[in-house]
Short mmCIF file of C-alpha atoms in Angstrom, two decimals:
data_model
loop_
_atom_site.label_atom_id
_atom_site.label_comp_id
_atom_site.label_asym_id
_atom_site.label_seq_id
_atom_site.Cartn_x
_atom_site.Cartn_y
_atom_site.Cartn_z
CA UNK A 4 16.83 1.84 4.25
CA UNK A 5 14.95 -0.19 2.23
CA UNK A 6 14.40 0.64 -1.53
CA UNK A 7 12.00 -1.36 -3.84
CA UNK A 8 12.05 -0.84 -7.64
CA UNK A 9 9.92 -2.27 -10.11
CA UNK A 10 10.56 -2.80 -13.54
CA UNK A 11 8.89 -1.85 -15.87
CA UNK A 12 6.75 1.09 -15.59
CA UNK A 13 4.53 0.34 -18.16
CA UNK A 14 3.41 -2.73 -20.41
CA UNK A 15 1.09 -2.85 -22.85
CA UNK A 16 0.39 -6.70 -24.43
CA UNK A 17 -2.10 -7.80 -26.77
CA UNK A 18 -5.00 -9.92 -24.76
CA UNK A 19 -4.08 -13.67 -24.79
CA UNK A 20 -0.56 -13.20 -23.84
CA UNK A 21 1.30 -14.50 -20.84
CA UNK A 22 3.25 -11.58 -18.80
CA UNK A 23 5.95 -11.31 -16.16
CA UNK A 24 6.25 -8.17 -13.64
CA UNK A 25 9.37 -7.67 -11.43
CA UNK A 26 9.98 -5.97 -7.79
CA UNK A 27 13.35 -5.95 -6.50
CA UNK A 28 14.37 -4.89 -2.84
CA UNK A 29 17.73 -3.81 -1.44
CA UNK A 30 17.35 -5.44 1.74
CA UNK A 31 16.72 -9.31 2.01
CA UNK A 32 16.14 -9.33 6.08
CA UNK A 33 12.05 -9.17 4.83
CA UNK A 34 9.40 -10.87 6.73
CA UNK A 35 6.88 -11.30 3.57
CA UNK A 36 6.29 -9.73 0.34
CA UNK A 37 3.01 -8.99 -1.05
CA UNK A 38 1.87 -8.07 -4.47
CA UNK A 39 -1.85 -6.10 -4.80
CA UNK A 40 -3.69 -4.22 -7.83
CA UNK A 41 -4.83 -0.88 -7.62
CA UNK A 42 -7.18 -0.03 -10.19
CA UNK A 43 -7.66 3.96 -10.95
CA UNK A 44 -8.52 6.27 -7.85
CA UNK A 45 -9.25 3.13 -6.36
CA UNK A 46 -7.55 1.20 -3.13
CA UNK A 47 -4.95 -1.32 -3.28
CA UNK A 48 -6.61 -4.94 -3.55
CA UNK A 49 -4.28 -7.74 -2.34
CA UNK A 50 -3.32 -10.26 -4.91
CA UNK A 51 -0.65 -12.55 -3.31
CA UNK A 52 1.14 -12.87 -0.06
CA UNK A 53 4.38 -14.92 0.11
CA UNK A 54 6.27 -15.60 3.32
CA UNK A 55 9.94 -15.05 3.69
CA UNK A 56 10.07 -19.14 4.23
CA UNK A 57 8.43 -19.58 0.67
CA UNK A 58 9.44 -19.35 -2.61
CA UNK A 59 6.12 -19.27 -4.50
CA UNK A 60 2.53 -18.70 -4.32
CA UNK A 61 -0.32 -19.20 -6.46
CA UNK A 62 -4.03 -18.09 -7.45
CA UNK A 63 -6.47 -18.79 -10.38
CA UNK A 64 -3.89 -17.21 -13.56
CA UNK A 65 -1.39 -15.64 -11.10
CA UNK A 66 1.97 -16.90 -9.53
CA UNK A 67 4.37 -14.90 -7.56
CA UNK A 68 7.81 -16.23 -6.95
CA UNK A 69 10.49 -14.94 -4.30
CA UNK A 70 13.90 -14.92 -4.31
CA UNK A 71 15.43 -13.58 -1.16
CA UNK A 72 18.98 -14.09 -1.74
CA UNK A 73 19.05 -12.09 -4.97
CA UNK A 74 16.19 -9.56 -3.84
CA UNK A 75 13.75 -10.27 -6.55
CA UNK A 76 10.17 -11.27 -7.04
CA UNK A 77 8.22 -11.82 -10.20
CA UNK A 78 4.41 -11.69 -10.77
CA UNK A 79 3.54 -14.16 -13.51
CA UNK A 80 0.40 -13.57 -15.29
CA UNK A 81 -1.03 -16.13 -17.52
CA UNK A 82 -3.72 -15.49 -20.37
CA UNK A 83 -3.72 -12.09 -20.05
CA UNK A 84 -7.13 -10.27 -20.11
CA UNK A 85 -8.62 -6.67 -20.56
CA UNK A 86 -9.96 -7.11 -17.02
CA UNK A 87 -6.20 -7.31 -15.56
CA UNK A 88 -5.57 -4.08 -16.69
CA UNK A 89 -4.53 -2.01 -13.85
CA UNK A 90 -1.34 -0.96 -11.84
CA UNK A 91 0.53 -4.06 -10.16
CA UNK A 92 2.25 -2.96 -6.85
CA UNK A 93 4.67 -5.12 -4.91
CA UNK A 94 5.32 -4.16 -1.11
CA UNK A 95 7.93 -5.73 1.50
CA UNK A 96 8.00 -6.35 5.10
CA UNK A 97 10.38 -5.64 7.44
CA UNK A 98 11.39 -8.25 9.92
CA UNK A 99 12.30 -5.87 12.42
CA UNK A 100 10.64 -2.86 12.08
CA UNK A 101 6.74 -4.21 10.92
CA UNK A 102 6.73 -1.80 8.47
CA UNK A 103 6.23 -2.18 4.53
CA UNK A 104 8.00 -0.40 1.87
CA UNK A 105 6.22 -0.42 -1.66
CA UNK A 106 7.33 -0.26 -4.85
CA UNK A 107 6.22 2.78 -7.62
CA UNK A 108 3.96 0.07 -9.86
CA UNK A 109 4.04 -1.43 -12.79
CA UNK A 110 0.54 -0.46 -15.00
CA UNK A 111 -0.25 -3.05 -17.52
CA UNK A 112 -2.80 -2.18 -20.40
CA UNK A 113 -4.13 -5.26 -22.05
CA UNK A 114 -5.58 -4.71 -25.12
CA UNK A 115 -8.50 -6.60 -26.75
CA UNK B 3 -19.26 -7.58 6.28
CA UNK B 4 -15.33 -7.08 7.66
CA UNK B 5 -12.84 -4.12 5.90
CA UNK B 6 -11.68 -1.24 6.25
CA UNK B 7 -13.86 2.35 5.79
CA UNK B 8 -12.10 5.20 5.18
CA UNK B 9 -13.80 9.05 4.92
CA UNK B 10 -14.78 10.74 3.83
CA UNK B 11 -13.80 10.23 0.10
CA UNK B 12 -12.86 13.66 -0.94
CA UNK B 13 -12.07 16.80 0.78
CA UNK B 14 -10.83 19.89 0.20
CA UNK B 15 -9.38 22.19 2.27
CA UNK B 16 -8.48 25.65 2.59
CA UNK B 17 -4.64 26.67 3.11
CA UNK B 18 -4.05 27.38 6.28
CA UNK B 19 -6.52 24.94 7.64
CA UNK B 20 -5.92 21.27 9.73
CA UNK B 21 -7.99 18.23 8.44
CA UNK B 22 -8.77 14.69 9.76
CA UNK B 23 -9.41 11.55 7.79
CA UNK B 24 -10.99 8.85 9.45
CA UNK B 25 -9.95 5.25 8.92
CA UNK B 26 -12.44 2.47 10.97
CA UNK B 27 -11.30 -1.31 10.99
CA UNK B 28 -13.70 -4.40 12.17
CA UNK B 29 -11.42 -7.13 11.29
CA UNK B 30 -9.29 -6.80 14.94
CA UNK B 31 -6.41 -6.19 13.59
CA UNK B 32 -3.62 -5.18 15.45
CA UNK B 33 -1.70 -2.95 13.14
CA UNK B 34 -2.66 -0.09 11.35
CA UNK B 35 -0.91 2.21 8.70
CA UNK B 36 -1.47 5.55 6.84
CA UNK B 37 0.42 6.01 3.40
CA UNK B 38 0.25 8.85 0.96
CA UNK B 39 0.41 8.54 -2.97
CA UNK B 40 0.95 11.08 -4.96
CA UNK B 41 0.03 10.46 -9.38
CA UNK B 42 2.00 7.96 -10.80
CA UNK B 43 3.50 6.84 -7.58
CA UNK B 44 3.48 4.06 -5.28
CA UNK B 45 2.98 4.53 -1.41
CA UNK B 46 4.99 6.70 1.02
CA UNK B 47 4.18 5.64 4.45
CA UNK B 48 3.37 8.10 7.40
CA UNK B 49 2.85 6.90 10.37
CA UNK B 50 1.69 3.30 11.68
CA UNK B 51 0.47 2.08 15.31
CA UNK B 52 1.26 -1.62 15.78
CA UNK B 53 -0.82 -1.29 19.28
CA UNK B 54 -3.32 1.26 20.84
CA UNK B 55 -2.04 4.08 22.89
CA UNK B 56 0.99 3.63 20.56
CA UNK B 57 2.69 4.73 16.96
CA UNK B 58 5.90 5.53 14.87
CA UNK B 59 6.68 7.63 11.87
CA UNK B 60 7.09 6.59 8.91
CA UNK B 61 9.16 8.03 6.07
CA UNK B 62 7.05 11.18 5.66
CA UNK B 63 5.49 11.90 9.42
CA UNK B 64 6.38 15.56 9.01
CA UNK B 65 3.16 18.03 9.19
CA UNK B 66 0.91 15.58 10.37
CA UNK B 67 -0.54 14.02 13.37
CA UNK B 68 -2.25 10.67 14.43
CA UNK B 69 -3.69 9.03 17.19
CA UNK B 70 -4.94 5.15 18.18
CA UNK B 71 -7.21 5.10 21.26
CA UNK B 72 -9.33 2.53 19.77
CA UNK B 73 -7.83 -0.48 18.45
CA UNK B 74 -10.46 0.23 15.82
CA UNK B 75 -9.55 3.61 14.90
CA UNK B 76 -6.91 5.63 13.77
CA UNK B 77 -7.56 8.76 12.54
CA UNK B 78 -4.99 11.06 10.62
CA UNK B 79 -4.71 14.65 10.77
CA UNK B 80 -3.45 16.80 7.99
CA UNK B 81 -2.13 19.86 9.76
CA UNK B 82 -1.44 23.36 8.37
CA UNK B 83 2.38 22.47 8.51
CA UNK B 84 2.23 20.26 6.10
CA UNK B 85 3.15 22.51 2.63
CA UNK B 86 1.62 19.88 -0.24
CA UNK B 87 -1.06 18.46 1.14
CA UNK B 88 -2.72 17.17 -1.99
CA UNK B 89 -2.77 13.67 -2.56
CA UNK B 90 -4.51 10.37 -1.86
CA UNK B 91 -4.56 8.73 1.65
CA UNK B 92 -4.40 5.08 1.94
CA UNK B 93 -5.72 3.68 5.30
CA UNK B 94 -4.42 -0.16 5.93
CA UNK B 95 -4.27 -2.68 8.65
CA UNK B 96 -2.87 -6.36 9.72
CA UNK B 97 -2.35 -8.68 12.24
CA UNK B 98 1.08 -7.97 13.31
CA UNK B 99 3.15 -8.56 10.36
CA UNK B 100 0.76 -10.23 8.16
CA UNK B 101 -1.12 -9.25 5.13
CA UNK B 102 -1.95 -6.11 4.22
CA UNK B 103 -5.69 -4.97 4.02
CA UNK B 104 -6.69 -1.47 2.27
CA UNK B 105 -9.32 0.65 2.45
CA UNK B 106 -10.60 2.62 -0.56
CA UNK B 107 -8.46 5.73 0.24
CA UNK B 108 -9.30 9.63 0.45
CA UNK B 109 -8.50 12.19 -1.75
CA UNK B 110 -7.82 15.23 -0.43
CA UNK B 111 -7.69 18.71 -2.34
CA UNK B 112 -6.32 22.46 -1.14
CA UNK B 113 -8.06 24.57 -2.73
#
């Protein structure tokens, strides 16, 4: 079964500073990972997609990396704002079953 | 403009009674998914249809109920098996095994 864990739970950074979030998964038969924001009592907003094939993606001040052999994936944020605060969730899916497991979240507070 | 609605928003609910939430796509997806998250949690998924007149479980199906008749539409019902109810319901859909795409989720209260 799969199992993703992400690390850490919390962060809190003054504004200005450059960040990295991690996701790891047990299970590297995935057919993408995909990292989205959820913002409170809110639904989950999607922030990056990367395909098994790829190793990176990018948008605006985000970049999300993949490493399938090891099981990780980082979300590097750049600049950090106020704005970005919010929980950062990553999710994983299956190649066989078409199914996504998630991850608990990291929530990020970025303070002014 | 193309999503995903989910309602209603919030609900409540008695003990002992079933509920439906309604989830609606217009962006013809294929797939669709219903996850539960409970505070300071991520998403447990309960049941997903990757084409109509068909669906699995997921990791938490138990005490709950779904249908897909509509490739639009896939309603889930909250039944009066299911012993902690409370929570917010995520509604999601894809094109086979592409990107995700959430709606804005239901909360749902027993009272």
């Amino acid at each position: 079964k799969q199992e993703v864990t992400q690390i850490p739970a919390a962060l809190s950074v003054p504004e200005g500073e450059n960040l990295v979030l991690n996701c790891s998964f047990t299970d590297s038969a995935i057919y993408n990972l995909q990292w989205f924001r959820q913002d409170p009592g809110k639904g989950l907003t999607s922030l990056l997609l990367i395909q098994s094939s790829q190793r990176e993606q990018t948008s605006g001040r985000l970049n999300a990396s993949l490493d399938k052999s090891s099981g990780r994936s980082t979300l590097y944020i750049a600049a950090s704002q106020p704005g970005d605060s919010a929980t950062y969730l990553c999710a994983v899916m299956d190649t066989n079953a078409g199914k996504s497991t998630f991850g608990d979240g990291t929530t990020l507070t970025v303070k002014p | 403009d193309g999503g995903i609605t989910q309602s209603p928003k919030y609900l409540f609910r008695k003990e002992g009674q079933n509920v439906t939430l309604s989830c609606e796509q217009n962006l013809n997806h294929d797939a669709m998914y219903w996850y539960r998250q409970d505070p300071g949690q991520g998403l447990r998924l309960i049941y997903y249809s990757q084409i109509v007149n068909d669906f699995q479980k997921g990791d938490i199906a138990e005490g709950y109920s779904v249908s897909r008749e509509k490739k639009e539409s896939f309603p889930l019902t909250v039944t009066s098996a299911q012993k902690n109810p409370t929570a917010f319901y995520l509604c999601a859909s894809s094109m086979g095994k592409g990107e995700l795409f959430f709606g804005e989720g239901s909360r749902l209260t027993v009272l």
